[in-house]
mmCIF file of C-alpha atoms and ligand atoms in Angstrom:
data_model
loop_
_atom_site.group_PDB
_atom_site.id
_atom_site.type_symbol
_atom_site.label_atom_id
_atom_site.label_comp_id
_atom_site.label_asym_id
_atom_site.label_seq_id
_atom_site.Cartn_x
_atom_site.Cartn_y
_atom_site.Cartn_z
ATOM 1 C CA MET A 1 -6.673 23.490 17.038
ATOM 2 C CA ALA A 2 -5.566 21.305 14.144
ATOM 3 C CA ALA A 3 -3.864 18.017 14.959
ATOM 4 C CA ILE A 4 -0.131 17.480 14.498
ATOM 5 C CA LEU A 5 0.690 15.274 11.520
ATOM 6 C CA PHE A 6 2.520 11.989 11.900
ATOM 7 C CA ASP A 7 5.053 12.436 9.102
ATOM 8 C CA GLY A 8 5.565 8.814 8.072
ATOM 9 C CA ALA A 9 7.949 9.716 5.272
ATOM 10 C CA ALA A 10 10.241 11.676 7.607
ATOM 11 C CA ILE A 11 10.188 8.954 10.291
ATOM 12 C CA ALA A 12 10.965 6.389 7.596
ATOM 13 C CA ARG A 13 13.990 8.446 6.494
ATOM 14 C CA GLN A 14 15.284 8.450 10.066
ATOM 15 C CA THR A 15 14.721 4.704 10.246
ATOM 16 C CA TYR A 16 16.810 4.188 7.088
ATOM 17 C CA ALA A 17 19.589 6.372 8.523
ATOM 18 C CA ARG A 18 19.734 4.174 11.640
ATOM 19 C CA LEU A 19 19.594 0.996 9.557
ATOM 20 C CA ALA A 20 22.553 2.189 7.486
ATOM 21 C CA GLU A 21 24.870 1.566 10.461
ATOM 22 C CA ARG A 22 23.625 -2.003 10.867
ATOM 23 C CA ILE A 23 23.879 -2.629 7.112
ATOM 24 C CA HIS A 24 27.432 -1.273 7.144
ATOM 25 C CA ALA A 25 28.377 -3.541 10.072
ATOM 26 C CA LEU A 26 27.005 -6.546 8.196
ATOM 27 C CA GLY A 27 28.933 -5.472 5.101
ATOM 28 C CA GLN A 28 32.143 -5.572 7.099
ATOM 29 C CA ARG A 29 31.389 -9.203 7.809
ATOM 30 C CA GLY A 30 30.855 -9.854 4.088
ATOM 31 C CA ILE A 31 27.053 -9.946 4.312
ATOM 32 C CA GLN A 32 24.741 -7.884 2.134
ATOM 33 C CA PRO A 33 21.161 -8.353 3.376
ATOM 34 C CA GLY A 34 18.985 -9.715 0.568
ATOM 35 C CA LEU A 35 15.223 -9.582 0.062
ATOM 36 C CA ALA A 36 13.285 -11.681 -2.458
ATOM 37 C CA ALA A 37 9.751 -10.831 -3.557
ATOM 38 C CA VAL A 38 7.585 -13.483 -5.144
ATOM 39 C CA LEU A 39 5.032 -11.933 -7.483
ATOM 40 C CA LEU A 40 2.235 -13.828 -9.211
ATOM 41 C CA GLY A 41 0.435 -12.492 -12.236
ATOM 42 C CA ASP A 42 0.420 -8.962 -13.564
ATOM 43 C CA SER A 43 -1.874 -7.020 -11.220
ATOM 44 C CA PRO A 44 -0.800 -3.371 -11.590
ATOM 45 C CA VAL A 45 -1.316 -2.731 -7.851
ATOM 46 C CA SER A 46 0.853 -5.694 -6.796
ATOM 47 C CA GLN A 47 3.494 -4.652 -9.324
ATOM 48 C CA ILE A 48 3.611 -1.143 -7.843
ATOM 49 C CA TYR A 49 3.954 -2.519 -4.301
ATOM 50 C CA VAL A 50 6.793 -4.826 -5.341
ATOM 51 C CA ARG A 51 8.511 -2.072 -7.328
ATOM 52 C CA ASN A 52 8.411 0.219 -4.268
ATOM 53 C CA LYS A 53 9.945 -2.503 -2.118
ATOM 54 C CA VAL A 54 12.700 -3.173 -4.646
ATOM 55 C CA ARG A 55 13.453 0.555 -4.847
ATOM 56 C CA ALA A 56 13.690 0.759 -1.070
ATOM 57 C CA CYS A 57 16.110 -2.197 -1.081
ATOM 58 C CA VAL A 58 18.317 -0.586 -3.689
ATOM 59 C CA ALA A 59 18.296 2.774 -1.884
ATOM 60 C CA ALA A 60 19.248 1.115 1.401
ATOM 61 C CA GLY A 61 22.036 -0.934 -0.203
ATOM 62 C CA LEU A 62 20.300 -4.311 0.028
ATOM 63 C CA HIS A 63 20.380 -7.053 -2.578
ATOM 64 C CA SER A 64 16.934 -7.709 -4.056
ATOM 65 C CA GLU A 65 15.381 -10.296 -6.340
ATOM 66 C CA VAL A 66 11.904 -10.573 -7.839
ATOM 67 C CA ARG A 67 10.619 -14.019 -8.825
ATOM 68 C CA LYS A 68 7.712 -13.621 -11.241
ATOM 69 C CA LEU A 69 5.294 -16.450 -11.843
ATOM 70 C CA ASP A 70 2.158 -16.648 -13.953
ATOM 71 C CA ALA A 71 -1.129 -16.033 -12.173
ATOM 72 C CA ASP A 72 -2.227 -19.576 -13.075
ATOM 73 C CA CYS A 73 0.956 -21.262 -11.859
ATOM 74 C CA SER A 74 0.578 -24.458 -9.859
ATOM 75 C CA GLU A 75 0.959 -24.608 -6.108
ATOM 76 C CA ASP A 76 3.924 -26.950 -6.578
ATOM 77 C CA ALA A 77 5.702 -24.452 -8.839
ATOM 78 C CA LEU A 78 5.232 -21.710 -6.266
ATOM 79 C CA LEU A 79 6.351 -23.939 -3.383
ATOM 80 C CA THR A 80 9.460 -24.928 -5.384
ATOM 81 C CA THR A 81 10.328 -21.248 -5.905
ATOM 82 C CA ILE A 82 9.926 -20.529 -2.201
ATOM 83 C CA ASP A 83 12.004 -23.586 -1.326
ATOM 84 C CA GLN A 84 14.845 -22.333 -3.570
ATOM 85 C CA LEU A 85 14.730 -18.952 -1.845
ATOM 86 C CA ASN A 86 14.610 -20.607 1.579
ATOM 87 C CA ARG A 87 17.928 -22.268 0.701
ATOM 88 C CA SER A 88 19.546 -19.305 -1.066
ATOM 89 C CA LYS A 89 22.573 -17.862 0.744
ATOM 90 C CA ARG A 90 22.052 -14.438 -0.843
ATOM 91 C CA ILE A 91 18.491 -14.109 0.453
ATOM 92 C CA HIS A 92 17.709 -13.325 4.093
ATOM 93 C CA GLY A 93 14.100 -12.205 3.698
ATOM 94 C CA ILE A 94 11.244 -13.510 1.532
ATOM 95 C CA ILE A 95 7.877 -11.919 0.841
ATOM 96 C CA VAL A 96 5.036 -13.390 -1.157
ATOM 97 C CA GLN A 97 3.043 -10.488 -2.555
ATOM 98 C CA LEU A 98 -0.630 -10.747 -1.598
ATOM 99 C CA PRO A 99 -3.347 -11.322 -2.594
ATOM 100 C CA LEU A 100 -2.682 -14.737 -4.114
ATOM 101 C CA PRO A 101 -4.938 -16.163 -6.856
ATOM 102 C CA SER A 102 -7.856 -18.097 -5.365
ATOM 103 C CA HIS A 103 -6.746 -21.517 -6.706
ATOM 104 C CA LEU A 104 -3.765 -21.422 -4.313
ATOM 105 C CA ASP A 105 -3.836 -22.302 -0.624
ATOM 106 C CA ALA A 106 -2.529 -18.998 0.768
ATOM 107 C CA LYS A 107 -2.129 -20.419 4.278
ATOM 108 C CA ARG A 108 0.060 -23.269 3.041
ATOM 109 C CA ILE A 109 2.096 -20.954 0.833
ATOM 110 C CA LEU A 110 2.783 -18.406 3.561
ATOM 111 C CA GLN A 111 3.737 -21.105 6.059
ATOM 112 C CA SER A 112 6.271 -22.541 3.587
ATOM 113 C CA VAL A 113 8.521 -19.492 3.965
ATOM 114 C CA ALA A 114 11.383 -20.329 6.348
ATOM 115 C CA VAL A 115 10.654 -18.841 9.767
ATOM 116 C CA GLU A 116 13.992 -17.006 9.898
ATOM 117 C CA LYS A 117 13.331 -15.438 6.458
ATOM 118 C CA ASP A 118 9.682 -14.564 7.161
ATOM 119 C CA VAL A 119 10.172 -10.784 7.066
ATOM 120 C CA ASP A 120 6.417 -10.199 6.724
ATOM 121 C CA GLY A 121 6.009 -11.878 10.112
ATOM 122 C CA PHE A 122 3.141 -14.077 8.927
ATOM 123 C CA SER A 123 4.487 -17.464 10.025
ATOM 124 C CA TRP A 124 2.800 -19.150 12.965
ATOM 125 C CA HIS A 125 6.143 -19.222 14.743
ATOM 126 C CA ASN A 126 6.612 -15.468 14.508
ATOM 127 C CA LEU A 127 2.947 -14.725 15.237
ATOM 128 C CA GLY A 128 3.101 -17.101 18.214
ATOM 129 C CA ALA A 129 6.132 -15.252 19.545
ATOM 130 C CA LEU A 130 4.145 -12.038 19.280
ATOM 131 C CA VAL A 131 1.234 -13.594 21.198
ATOM 132 C CA GLU A 132 3.695 -14.602 23.916
ATOM 133 C CA GLY A 133 4.945 -11.020 24.111
ATOM 134 C CA HIS A 134 8.387 -11.835 22.707
ATOM 135 C CA PRO A 135 8.256 -10.312 19.213
ATOM 136 C CA THR A 136 10.695 -11.662 16.614
ATOM 137 C CA LEU A 137 9.915 -10.737 13.003
ATOM 138 C CA VAL A 138 6.756 -8.646 13.384
ATOM 139 C CA PRO A 139 4.272 -7.779 10.597
ATOM 140 C CA CYS A 140 5.577 -4.585 9.007
ATOM 141 C CA THR A 141 2.549 -2.295 9.122
ATOM 142 C CA PRO A 142 1.748 -2.662 12.840
ATOM 143 C CA LEU A 143 5.459 -2.449 13.647
ATOM 144 C CA GLY A 144 5.650 0.812 11.710
ATOM 145 C CA VAL A 145 2.620 2.175 13.572
ATOM 146 C CA MET A 146 4.306 1.477 16.932
ATOM 147 C CA ILE A 147 7.376 3.377 15.820
ATOM 148 C CA MET A 148 5.224 6.316 14.710
ATOM 149 C CA LEU A 149 3.533 6.430 18.125
ATOM 150 C CA ASP A 150 6.881 6.243 19.928
ATOM 151 C CA HIS A 151 8.410 8.874 17.678
ATOM 152 C CA ALA A 152 5.602 11.262 18.609
ATOM 153 C CA GLY A 153 6.170 10.508 22.304
ATOM 154 C CA ILE A 154 2.637 9.169 22.768
ATOM 155 C CA THR A 155 2.176 7.195 25.962
ATOM 156 C CA ILE A 156 0.811 3.724 25.287
ATOM 157 C CA GLU A 157 0.808 2.098 28.714
ATOM 158 C CA GLY A 158 -2.461 2.605 30.525
ATOM 159 C CA ARG A 159 -4.195 4.202 27.533
ATOM 160 C CA HIS A 160 -7.233 2.868 25.744
ATOM 161 C CA ALA A 161 -6.337 1.848 22.203
ATOM 162 C CA VAL A 162 -9.068 0.926 19.717
ATOM 163 C CA VAL A 163 -8.145 -1.025 16.590
ATOM 164 C CA VAL A 164 -10.719 -1.048 13.790
ATOM 165 C CA GLY A 165 -10.056 -4.242 11.819
ATOM 166 C CA ARG A 166 -8.998 -7.732 12.856
ATOM 167 C CA SER A 167 -7.017 -9.029 9.881
ATOM 168 C CA ASN A 168 -4.014 -11.279 10.474
ATOM 169 C CA ILE A 169 -1.830 -8.764 8.641
ATOM 170 C CA VAL A 170 -2.780 -5.551 10.406
ATOM 171 C CA GLY A 171 -5.528 -5.585 13.052
ATOM 172 C CA LYS A 172 -4.602 -8.625 15.152
ATOM 173 C CA PRO A 173 -0.822 -8.068 15.313
ATOM 174 C CA MET A 174 -1.496 -4.375 15.965
ATOM 175 C CA ALA A 175 -3.651 -5.280 18.950
ATOM 176 C CA LEU A 176 -0.997 -7.704 20.241
ATOM 177 C CA LEU A 177 1.763 -5.083 20.049
ATOM 178 C CA LEU A 178 -0.395 -2.591 21.942
ATOM 179 C CA ILE A 179 -1.293 -5.210 24.573
ATOM 180 C CA ALA A 180 2.414 -6.012 25.011
ATOM 181 C CA ARG A 181 3.014 -2.333 25.777
ATOM 182 C CA GLY A 182 0.334 -2.162 28.461
ATOM 183 C CA ALA A 183 -2.542 -0.544 26.568
ATOM 184 C CA THR A 184 -6.144 -1.541 27.168
ATOM 185 C CA VAL A 185 -7.177 -2.694 23.716
ATOM 186 C CA THR A 186 -10.558 -2.946 21.990
ATOM 187 C CA VAL A 187 -10.644 -4.615 18.576
ATOM 188 C CA CYS A 188 -13.605 -3.869 16.285
ATOM 189 C CA ASN A 189 -14.716 -5.702 13.153
ATOM 190 C CA SER A 190 -17.399 -5.509 10.492
ATOM 191 C CA LYS A 191 -19.956 -7.020 12.872
ATOM 192 C CA THR A 192 -19.332 -4.452 15.606
ATOM 193 C CA GLN A 193 -22.577 -2.715 16.578
ATOM 194 C CA ASP A 194 -22.314 1.063 16.887
ATOM 195 C CA LEU A 195 -18.653 1.428 15.933
ATOM 196 C CA GLY A 196 -18.640 5.082 17.023
ATOM 197 C CA LYS A 197 -19.345 4.082 20.618
ATOM 198 C CA TYR A 198 -15.966 2.325 20.717
ATOM 199 C CA THR A 199 -13.905 4.716 18.603
ATOM 200 C CA ALA A 200 -15.084 7.619 20.797
ATOM 201 C CA MET A 201 -13.440 5.925 23.799
ATOM 202 C CA ALA A 202 -10.039 5.672 22.140
ATOM 203 C CA ASP A 203 -7.013 7.609 23.345
ATOM 204 C CA ILE A 204 -5.226 5.919 20.454
ATOM 205 C CA LEU A 205 -7.278 4.937 17.415
ATOM 206 C CA ILE A 206 -5.893 2.711 14.668
ATOM 207 C CA ALA A 207 -8.166 2.478 11.620
ATOM 208 C CA ALA A 208 -7.467 -0.569 9.429
ATOM 209 C CA ALA A 209 -10.778 -1.545 7.845
ATOM 210 C CA GLY A 210 -10.237 -0.718 4.189
ATOM 211 C CA LYS A 211 -13.405 1.421 4.138
ATOM 212 C CA PRO A 212 -13.037 4.961 2.816
ATOM 213 C CA ARG A 213 -13.656 7.667 5.442
ATOM 214 C CA LEU A 214 -15.326 5.201 7.830
ATOM 215 C CA VAL A 215 -14.227 7.177 10.895
ATOM 216 C CA THR A 216 -15.643 10.690 11.047
ATOM 217 C CA GLY A 217 -15.100 13.615 13.417
ATOM 218 C CA GLU A 218 -17.989 12.895 15.785
ATOM 219 C CA MET A 219 -16.659 9.329 16.272
ATOM 220 C CA VAL A 220 -13.379 10.377 17.885
ATOM 221 C CA LYS A 221 -12.448 11.637 21.322
ATOM 222 C CA THR A 222 -11.032 15.149 21.566
ATOM 223 C CA GLY A 223 -7.251 14.925 21.862
ATOM 224 C CA ALA A 224 -6.969 11.359 20.543
ATOM 225 C CA ALA A 225 -4.021 10.146 18.466
ATOM 226 C CA ILE A 226 -5.339 8.753 15.178
ATOM 227 C CA ILE A 227 -3.422 6.463 12.867
ATOM 228 C CA ASP A 228 -5.014 5.736 9.518
ATOM 229 C CA VAL A 229 -3.746 2.502 7.983
ATOM 230 C CA GLY A 230 -6.396 2.326 5.260
ATOM 231 C CA ILE A 231 -5.583 2.882 1.614
ATOM 232 C CA ASN A 232 -8.669 3.215 -0.567
ATOM 233 C CA ARG A 233 -8.908 4.400 -4.146
ATOM 234 C CA LEU A 234 -12.121 6.320 -4.852
ATOM 235 C CA PRO A 235 -13.868 5.876 -8.227
ATOM 236 C CA GLU A 236 -12.461 9.238 -9.393
ATOM 237 C CA GLY A 237 -8.941 7.965 -8.630
ATOM 238 C CA LYS A 238 -8.214 9.850 -5.393
ATOM 239 C CA LEU A 239 -6.440 7.933 -2.616
ATOM 240 C CA VAL A 240 -8.079 8.212 0.827
ATOM 241 C CA GLY A 241 -7.744 6.484 4.169
ATOM 242 C CA ASP A 242 -10.317 4.978 6.523
ATOM 243 C CA VAL A 243 -10.455 8.273 8.419
ATOM 244 C CA ASP A 244 -12.295 11.347 7.191
ATOM 245 C CA PHE A 245 -9.268 13.604 7.567
ATOM 246 C CA GLU A 246 -11.115 16.928 7.294
ATOM 247 C CA SER A 247 -13.608 16.306 10.102
ATOM 248 C CA VAL A 248 -11.204 14.404 12.369
ATOM 249 C CA GLU A 249 -8.108 16.598 12.302
ATOM 250 C CA SER A 250 -9.747 19.431 14.266
ATOM 251 C CA ARG A 251 -10.543 17.095 17.182
ATOM 252 C CA ALA A 252 -7.453 14.884 17.261
ATOM 253 C CA SER A 253 -4.105 15.763 18.825
ATOM 254 C CA TRP A 254 -2.200 13.683 16.246
ATOM 255 C CA ILE A 255 -3.300 12.290 12.895
ATOM 256 C CA SER A 256 -1.575 10.381 10.095
ATOM 257 C CA PRO A 257 -2.270 11.430 6.500
ATOM 258 C CA VAL A 258 -3.000 9.166 3.544
ATOM 259 C CA PRO A 259 -0.797 9.009 1.561
ATOM 260 C CA GLY A 260 2.453 9.776 3.402
ATOM 261 C CA GLY A 261 1.554 8.285 6.776
ATOM 262 C CA VAL A 262 1.756 4.573 7.461
ATOM 263 C CA GLY A 263 2.693 3.534 3.891
ATOM 264 C CA PRO A 264 6.350 4.652 3.946
ATOM 265 C CA MET A 265 6.784 3.093 7.391
ATOM 266 C CA THR A 266 5.528 -0.288 6.194
ATOM 267 C CA VAL A 267 8.258 -0.416 3.551
ATOM 268 C CA ALA A 268 10.906 0.814 6.014
ATOM 269 C CA MET A 269 9.933 -1.966 8.446
ATOM 270 C CA LEU A 270 10.305 -4.537 5.682
ATOM 271 C CA ILE A 271 13.866 -3.372 5.167
ATOM 272 C CA ALA A 272 14.422 -3.353 8.946
ATOM 273 C CA ASN A 273 13.115 -6.920 9.257
ATOM 274 C CA THR A 274 15.397 -8.025 6.403
ATOM 275 C CA VAL A 275 18.386 -6.511 8.201
ATOM 276 C CA THR A 276 17.323 -8.282 11.411
ATOM 277 C CA ALA A 277 17.041 -11.566 9.485
ATOM 278 C CA ALA A 278 20.542 -11.059 8.035
ATOM 279 C CA GLU A 279 21.886 -10.348 11.541
ATOM 280 C CA HIS A 280 20.221 -13.543 12.712
ATOM 281 C CA HIS A 281 21.988 -15.363 9.877
ATOM 282 C CA VAL A 282 25.377 -14.321 11.301
ATOM 283 C CA GLY A 283 24.309 -14.973 14.895
ATOM 284 C CA GLN A 284 23.889 -11.318 15.856
ATOM 285 C CA SER A 285 20.204 -11.449 16.700
ATOM 286 C CA ARG A 286 17.789 -14.178 17.684
ATOM 287 C CA ILE A 287 14.584 -14.908 15.834
HETATM 288 P P1 NDP B 1 -8.784 -6.817 5.406
HETATM 289 O O1 NDP B 1 -9.851 -6.609 4.392
HETATM 290 O O2 NDP B 1 -8.063 -8.107 5.464
HETATM 291 O O3 NDP B 1 -9.417 -6.571 6.857
HETATM 292 C C1 NDP B 1 -10.265 -5.506 7.115
HETATM 293 C C2 NDP B 1 -10.773 -5.603 8.518
HETATM 294 O O4 NDP B 1 -11.612 -4.492 8.771
HETATM 295 C C3 NDP B 1 -11.594 -6.860 8.784
HETATM 296 O O5 NDP B 1 -11.254 -7.401 10.024
HETATM 297 C C4 NDP B 1 -13.036 -6.354 8.774
HETATM 298 O O6 NDP B 1 -13.886 -7.046 9.655
HETATM 299 C C5 NDP B 1 -12.850 -4.947 9.304
HETATM 300 N N1 NDP B 1 -13.933 -4.060 8.872
HETATM 301 C C6 NDP B 1 -14.413 -3.904 7.636
HETATM 302 N N2 NDP B 1 -15.429 -3.014 7.642
HETATM 303 C C7 NDP B 1 -15.581 -2.617 8.906
HETATM 304 C C8 NDP B 1 -16.487 -1.736 9.554
HETATM 305 N N3 NDP B 1 -17.452 -1.088 8.882
HETATM 306 N N4 NDP B 1 -16.364 -1.561 10.892
HETATM 307 C C9 NDP B 1 -15.399 -2.209 11.583
HETATM 308 N N5 NDP B 1 -14.527 -3.066 11.023
HETATM 309 C C10 NDP B 1 -14.612 -3.275 9.700
HETATM 310 O O7 NDP B 1 -7.773 -5.611 5.229
HETATM 311 P P2 NDP B 1 -6.263 -5.410 5.768
HETATM 312 O O8 NDP B 1 -6.250 -5.569 7.248
HETATM 313 O O9 NDP B 1 -5.328 -6.187 4.963
HETATM 314 O O10 NDP B 1 -6.060 -3.877 5.377
HETATM 315 C C11 NDP B 1 -6.880 -2.869 5.940
HETATM 316 C C12 NDP B 1 -6.621 -1.567 5.188
HETATM 317 O O11 NDP B 1 -5.269 -1.189 5.364
HETATM 318 C C13 NDP B 1 -6.817 -1.651 3.673
HETATM 319 O O12 NDP B 1 -7.288 -0.404 3.215
HETATM 320 C C14 NDP B 1 -5.412 -1.874 3.145
HETATM 321 O O13 NDP B 1 -5.252 -1.403 1.830
HETATM 322 C C15 NDP B 1 -4.617 -1.032 4.110
HETATM 323 N N6 NDP B 1 -3.237 -1.443 4.274
HETATM 324 C C16 NDP B 1 -2.313 -0.446 4.281
HETATM 325 C C17 NDP B 1 -1.000 -0.725 4.477
HETATM 326 C C18 NDP B 1 -0.044 0.408 4.516
HETATM 327 O O14 NDP B 1 1.152 0.174 4.385
HETATM 328 N N7 NDP B 1 -0.508 1.625 4.720
HETATM 329 C C19 NDP B 1 -0.515 -2.104 4.632
HETATM 330 C C20 NDP B 1 -1.583 -3.081 4.717
HETATM 331 C C21 NDP B 1 -2.886 -2.744 4.517
HETATM 332 P P3 NDP B 1 -14.267 -8.616 9.441
HETATM 333 O O15 NDP B 1 -13.078 -9.380 9.930
HETATM 334 O O16 NDP B 1 -15.467 -8.794 10.296
HETATM 335 O O17 NDP B 1 -14.529 -8.794 7.986
#
């Protein structure tokens, strides 16, 4: 039997509907949540990501700003821009679009975003809170995945979750969120020997390696819930995930498509984190 699809776009729409109430309540207190995106250079991919985020802000009724800098801008110029946004009263959330040019110290740049405006959840403060099991502003993609699992009614506690990928943006925070919910978690990386041995043990499998169709049907357990975070463009232009959808969907109980799975949830969580940051600003939530 074919797996049920995680409909990320539909879950995102429901998320926006719930956020509308919180945005309205803030509006009554004279606050319009504001998100600023810092974009370096003219990479078409980064421009598309930022444009999608701005559109989501506008649709949700948030204020948004884009600060564009040249790809060869100095670290000081970028830090000055971030400092201005840190102090701006209109801005409650700041994102620095990645990847950054190699002449910049990405770690230093990301840590210069004020903790309470760090809506990507990349600051050591917010990541530390996640390690402690007290999430504050949580990285958007893993947060979106958790909501997708909950929306589908998938039990997390006591299940074996396998995360393929250990990046700071996706894999590690994903593993921490699953640990906090009582899953037994295995995290794989590019050095993992016999990846299929681990993926085949997963009740819940999260693929976030950035390798097209890495996970195939024989690598998954019958009845597993599969979330495909990967976004890979093939040479002929087609967009595919890290999971070979055709061979996996007949074995899985749930599967997320690419596109239309995790992507829309990532953007929705960015808006949600910005609303949370604005609530924090008026003392309604703690970060
Ligand atoms: P990174 O390149 O930062 O990390 C990839 C991770 O996968 C690394 O930890 C790497 O291991 C691991 N890996 C690579 N190859 C293998 C392999 N053969 N077996 C096991 N592990 C492997 O990528 P990101 O975490 O930033 O993103 C992952 C994917 O998710 C990308 O396709 C990206 O485009 C997509 N993405 C999608 C989002 C969405 O909204 N849908 C949001 C963010 C990302 P090692 O550490 O050893 O190198």
